[in-house]
C-alpha positions as a Python dict, from the first residue, in 0.01 Angstrom:
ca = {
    (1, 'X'): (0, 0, 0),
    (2, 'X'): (-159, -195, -293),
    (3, 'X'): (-69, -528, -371),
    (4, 'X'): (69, -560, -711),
    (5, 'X'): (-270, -791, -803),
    (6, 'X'): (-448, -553, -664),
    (7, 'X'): (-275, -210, -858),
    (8, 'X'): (-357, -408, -1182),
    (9, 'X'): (-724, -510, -1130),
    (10, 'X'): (-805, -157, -1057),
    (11, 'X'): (-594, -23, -1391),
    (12, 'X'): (-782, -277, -1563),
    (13, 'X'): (-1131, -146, -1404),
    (14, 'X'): (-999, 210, -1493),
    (15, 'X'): (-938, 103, -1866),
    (16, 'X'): (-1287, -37, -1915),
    (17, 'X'): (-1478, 323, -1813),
    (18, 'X'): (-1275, 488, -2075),
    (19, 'X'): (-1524, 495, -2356),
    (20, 'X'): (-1547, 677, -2629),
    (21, 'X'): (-1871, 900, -2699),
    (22, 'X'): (-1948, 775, -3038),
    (23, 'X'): (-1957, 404, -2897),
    (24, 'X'): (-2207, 566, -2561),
    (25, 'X'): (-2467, 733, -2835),
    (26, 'X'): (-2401, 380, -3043),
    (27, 'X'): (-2563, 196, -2782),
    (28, 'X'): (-2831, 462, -2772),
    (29, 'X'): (-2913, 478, -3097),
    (30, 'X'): (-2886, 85, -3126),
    (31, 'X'): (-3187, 66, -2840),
    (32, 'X'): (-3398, 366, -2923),
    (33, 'X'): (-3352, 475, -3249),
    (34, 'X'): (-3360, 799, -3446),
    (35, 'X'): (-3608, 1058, -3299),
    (36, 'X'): (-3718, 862, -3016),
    (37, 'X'): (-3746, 991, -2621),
    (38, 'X'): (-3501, 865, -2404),
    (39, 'X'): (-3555, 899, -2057),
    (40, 'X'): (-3250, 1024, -1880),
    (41, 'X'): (-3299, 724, -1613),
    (42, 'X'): (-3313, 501, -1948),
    (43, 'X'): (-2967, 656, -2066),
    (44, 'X'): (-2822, 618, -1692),
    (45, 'X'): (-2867, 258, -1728),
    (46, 'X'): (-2726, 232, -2029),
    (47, 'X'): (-2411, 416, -1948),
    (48, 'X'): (-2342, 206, -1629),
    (49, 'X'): (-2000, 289, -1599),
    (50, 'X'): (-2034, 635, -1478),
    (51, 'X'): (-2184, 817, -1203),
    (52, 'X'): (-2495, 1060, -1266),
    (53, 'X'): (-2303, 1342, -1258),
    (54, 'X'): (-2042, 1191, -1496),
    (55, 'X'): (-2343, 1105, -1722),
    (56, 'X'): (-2487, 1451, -1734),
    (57, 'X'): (-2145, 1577, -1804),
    (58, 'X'): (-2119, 1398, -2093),
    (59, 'X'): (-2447, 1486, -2155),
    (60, 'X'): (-2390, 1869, -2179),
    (61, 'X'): (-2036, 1788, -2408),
    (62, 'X'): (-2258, 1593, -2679),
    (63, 'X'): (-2539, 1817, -2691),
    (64, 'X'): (-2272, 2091, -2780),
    (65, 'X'): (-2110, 1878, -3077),
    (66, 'X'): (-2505, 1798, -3201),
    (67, 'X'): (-2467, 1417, -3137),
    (68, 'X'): (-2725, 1394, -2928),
    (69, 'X'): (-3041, 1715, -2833),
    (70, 'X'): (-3273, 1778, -2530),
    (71, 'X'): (-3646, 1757, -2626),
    (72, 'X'): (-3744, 1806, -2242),
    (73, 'X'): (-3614, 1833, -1933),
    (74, 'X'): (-3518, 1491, -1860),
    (75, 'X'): (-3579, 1361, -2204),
    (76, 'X'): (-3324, 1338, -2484),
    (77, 'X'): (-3287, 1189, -2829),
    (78, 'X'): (-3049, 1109, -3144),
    (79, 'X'): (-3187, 1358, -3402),
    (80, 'X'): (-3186, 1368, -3757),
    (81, 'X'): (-3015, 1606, -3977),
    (82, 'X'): (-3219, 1756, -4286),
    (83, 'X'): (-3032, 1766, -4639),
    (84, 'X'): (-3011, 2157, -4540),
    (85, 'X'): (-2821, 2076, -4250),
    (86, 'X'): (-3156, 2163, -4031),
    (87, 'X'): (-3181, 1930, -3697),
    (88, 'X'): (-3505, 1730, -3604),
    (89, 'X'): (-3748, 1815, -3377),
    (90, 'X'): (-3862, 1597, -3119),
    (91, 'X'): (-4215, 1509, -3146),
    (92, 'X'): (-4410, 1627, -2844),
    (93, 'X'): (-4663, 1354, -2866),
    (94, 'X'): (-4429, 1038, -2834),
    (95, 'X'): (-4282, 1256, -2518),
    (96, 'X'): (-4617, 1290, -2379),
    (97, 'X'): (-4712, 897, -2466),
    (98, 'X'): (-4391, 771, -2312),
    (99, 'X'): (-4393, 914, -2001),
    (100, 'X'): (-4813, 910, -1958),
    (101, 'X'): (-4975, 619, -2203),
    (102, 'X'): (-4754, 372, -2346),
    (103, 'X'): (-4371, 206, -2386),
    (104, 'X'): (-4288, -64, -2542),
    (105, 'X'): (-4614, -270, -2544),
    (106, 'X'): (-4711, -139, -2173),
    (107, 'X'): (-5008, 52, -2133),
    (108, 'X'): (-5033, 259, -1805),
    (109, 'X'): (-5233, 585, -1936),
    (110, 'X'): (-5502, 722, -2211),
    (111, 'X'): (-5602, 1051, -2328),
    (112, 'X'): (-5949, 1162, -2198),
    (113, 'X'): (-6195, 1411, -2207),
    (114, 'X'): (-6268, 1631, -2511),
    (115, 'X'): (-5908, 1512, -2616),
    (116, 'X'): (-6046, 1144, -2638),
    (117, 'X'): (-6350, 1249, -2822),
    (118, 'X'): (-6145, 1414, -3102),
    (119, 'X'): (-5875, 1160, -3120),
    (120, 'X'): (-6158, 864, -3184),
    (121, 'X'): (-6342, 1086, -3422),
    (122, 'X'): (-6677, 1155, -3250),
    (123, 'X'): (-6595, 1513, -3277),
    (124, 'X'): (-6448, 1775, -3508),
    (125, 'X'): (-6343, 2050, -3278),
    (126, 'X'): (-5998, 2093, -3145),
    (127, 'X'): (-5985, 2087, -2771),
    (128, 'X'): (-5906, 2363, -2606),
    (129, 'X'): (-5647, 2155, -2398),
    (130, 'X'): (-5461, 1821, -2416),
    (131, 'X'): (-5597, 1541, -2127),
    (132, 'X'): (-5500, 1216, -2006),
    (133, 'X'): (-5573, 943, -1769),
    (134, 'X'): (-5204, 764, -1652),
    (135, 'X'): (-5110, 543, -1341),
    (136, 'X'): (-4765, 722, -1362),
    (137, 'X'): (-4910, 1084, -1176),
    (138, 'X'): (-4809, 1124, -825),
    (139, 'X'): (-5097, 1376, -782),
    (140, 'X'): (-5449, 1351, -828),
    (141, 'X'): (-5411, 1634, -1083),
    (142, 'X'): (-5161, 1848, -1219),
    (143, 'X'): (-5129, 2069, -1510),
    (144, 'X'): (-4738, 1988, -1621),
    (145, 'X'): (-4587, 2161, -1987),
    (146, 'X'): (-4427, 1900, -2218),
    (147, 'X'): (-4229, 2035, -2497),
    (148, 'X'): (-4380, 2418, -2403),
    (149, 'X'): (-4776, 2245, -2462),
    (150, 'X'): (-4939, 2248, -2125),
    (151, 'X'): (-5167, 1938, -2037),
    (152, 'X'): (-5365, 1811, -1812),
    (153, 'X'): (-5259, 1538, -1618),
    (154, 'X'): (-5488, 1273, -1389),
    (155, 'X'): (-5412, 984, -1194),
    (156, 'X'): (-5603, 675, -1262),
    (157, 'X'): (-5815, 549, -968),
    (158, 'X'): (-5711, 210, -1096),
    (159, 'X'): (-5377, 56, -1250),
    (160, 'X'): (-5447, 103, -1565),
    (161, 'X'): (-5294, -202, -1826),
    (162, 'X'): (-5364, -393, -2115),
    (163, 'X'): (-5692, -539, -1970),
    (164, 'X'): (-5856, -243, -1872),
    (165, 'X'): (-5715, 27, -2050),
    (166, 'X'): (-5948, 33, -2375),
    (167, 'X'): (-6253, -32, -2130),
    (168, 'X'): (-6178, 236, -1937),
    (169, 'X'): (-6168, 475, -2221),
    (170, 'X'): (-6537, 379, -2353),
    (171, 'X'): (-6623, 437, -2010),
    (172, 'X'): (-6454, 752, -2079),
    (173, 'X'): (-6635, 843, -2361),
    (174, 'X'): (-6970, 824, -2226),
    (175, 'X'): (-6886, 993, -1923),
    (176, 'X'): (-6733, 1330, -2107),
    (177, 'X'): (-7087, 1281, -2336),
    (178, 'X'): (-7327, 1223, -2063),
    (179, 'X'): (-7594, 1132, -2328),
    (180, 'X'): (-7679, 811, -2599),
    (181, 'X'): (-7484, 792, -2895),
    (182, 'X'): (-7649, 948, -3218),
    (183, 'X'): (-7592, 828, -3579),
    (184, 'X'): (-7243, 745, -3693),
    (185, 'X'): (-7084, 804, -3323),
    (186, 'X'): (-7285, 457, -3293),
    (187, 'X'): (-7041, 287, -3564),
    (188, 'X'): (-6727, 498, -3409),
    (189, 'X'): (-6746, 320, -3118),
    (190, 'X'): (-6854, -25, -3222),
    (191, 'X'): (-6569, -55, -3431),
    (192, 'X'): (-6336, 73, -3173),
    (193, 'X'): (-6491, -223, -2955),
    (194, 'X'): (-6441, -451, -3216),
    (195, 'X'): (-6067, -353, -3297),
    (196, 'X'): (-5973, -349, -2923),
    (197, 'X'): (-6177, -685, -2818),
    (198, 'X'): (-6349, -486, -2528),
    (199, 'X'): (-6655, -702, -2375),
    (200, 'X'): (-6918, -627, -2195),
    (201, 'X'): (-6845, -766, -1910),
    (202, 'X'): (-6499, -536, -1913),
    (203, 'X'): (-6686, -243, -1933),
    (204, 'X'): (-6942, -410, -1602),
    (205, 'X'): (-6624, -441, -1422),
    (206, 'X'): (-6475, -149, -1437),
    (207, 'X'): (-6792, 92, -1412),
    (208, 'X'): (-6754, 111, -1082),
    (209, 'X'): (-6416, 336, -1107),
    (210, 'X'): (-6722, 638, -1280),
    (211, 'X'): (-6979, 813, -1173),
    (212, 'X'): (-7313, 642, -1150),
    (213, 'X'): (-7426, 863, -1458),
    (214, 'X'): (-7192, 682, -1690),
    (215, 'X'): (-7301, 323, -1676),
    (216, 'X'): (-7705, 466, -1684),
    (217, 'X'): (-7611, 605, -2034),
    (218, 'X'): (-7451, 309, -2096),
    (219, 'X'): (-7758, 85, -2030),
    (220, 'X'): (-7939, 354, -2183),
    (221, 'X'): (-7784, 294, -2549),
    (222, 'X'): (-7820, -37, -2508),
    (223, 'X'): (-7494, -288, -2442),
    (224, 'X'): (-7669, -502, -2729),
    (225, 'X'): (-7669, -230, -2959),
    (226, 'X'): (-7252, -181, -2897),
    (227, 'X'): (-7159, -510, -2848),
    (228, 'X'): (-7366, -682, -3122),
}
């Protein structure tokens, strides 16, 4: 039998997990915002007062009344509703940067390969396929869909973090190129170096991580002529 102090604590406990849903997607929306992934380990700790099967539950009852949509397995958000009464669409790029590049000022991934080389400019055509470089990969490669897009994932031979991470992608560069910069792909990349304060000696440092090829056709355009 239950003590008396004991039967009241636990009503008391029982009182405080009865919350309503609109205050659960308050604290949500009051962390992450409109349109944002939310990781469902993210929402889990938010929701501390029930189990994971309690918090999937509820889950599955406010995706059904709209409050809150699935963008990915795993990954929800708080959309917004169009004048029309249309719902938003999660954007597959923050889904892909927050679980593979960045959150919240932490960098732990970058997109490589012909991916890179379109993103900084240095070329026009589309890749065929998206690729990126991340700590967070438990295999050495894996091709993963996010959002129905298929990518290519890689795991970084290196922790990859605020330090290193902009190094590593010149490196990057001049590995998918294999050859000297020509004409404007000079001033690409110098300003890129200038914006992200990468030094020489960064890109020294972490040459070792790429093949021997990469750092020859570094030396071979000249560190002067990219860091001057």
């Amino acid at each position: 039998m239950y003590k008396t102090g004991e039967r009241r604590g636990e009503e008391r406990n029982m009182k405080k997990r009865v919350i309503s849903k609109e205050e659960l997607r308050g604290r949500l929306l009051k962390i992450f915002g409109l349109d944002e992934p939310i990781l469902i380990s993210e929402i889990i700790d938010v929701w501390k007062e029930y189990s994971r099967p309690r918090v999937y539950q509820l889950l599955n009852e406010m995706q059904d009344d709209g409050s809150i949509a699935k963008g990915d397995p795993g990954i929800y958000y708080i959309p917004t509703t169009t004048p029309n009464g249309e719902r938003s669409v999660l954007s597959r790029e923050s889904v892909i940067e927050k679980r593979f590049i960045c959150h919240e000022g932490d960098i732990f991934g970058y997109y490589s390969g012909p991916t890179l080389l379109n993103r900084l400019g240095l070329t026009t055509e589309a890749p065929e396929e998206t690729e990126l470089v991340t700590s967070n990969a438990s295999a050495k490669i894996r091709r993963i869909k996010v959002c129905d897009l298929e990518i290519v994932v890689r795991r970084s031979k290196v922790p990859i973090n605020k330090k290193n991470a902009y190094a590593l992608m010149l490196l990057e560069v001049f590995t998918e190129l294999q050859r000297s910069l020509e004409g404007d792909e000079m001033e690409i990349i110098k300003n890129f170096v200038s914006f992200r304060n990468v030094k020489e000696d960064d890109i020294l440092r972490n040459s070792r991580y790429f093949p021997l090829c990469t750092l020859k056709v570094i030396l071979e355009t000249g560190l002067k002529n990219i860091f001057e």
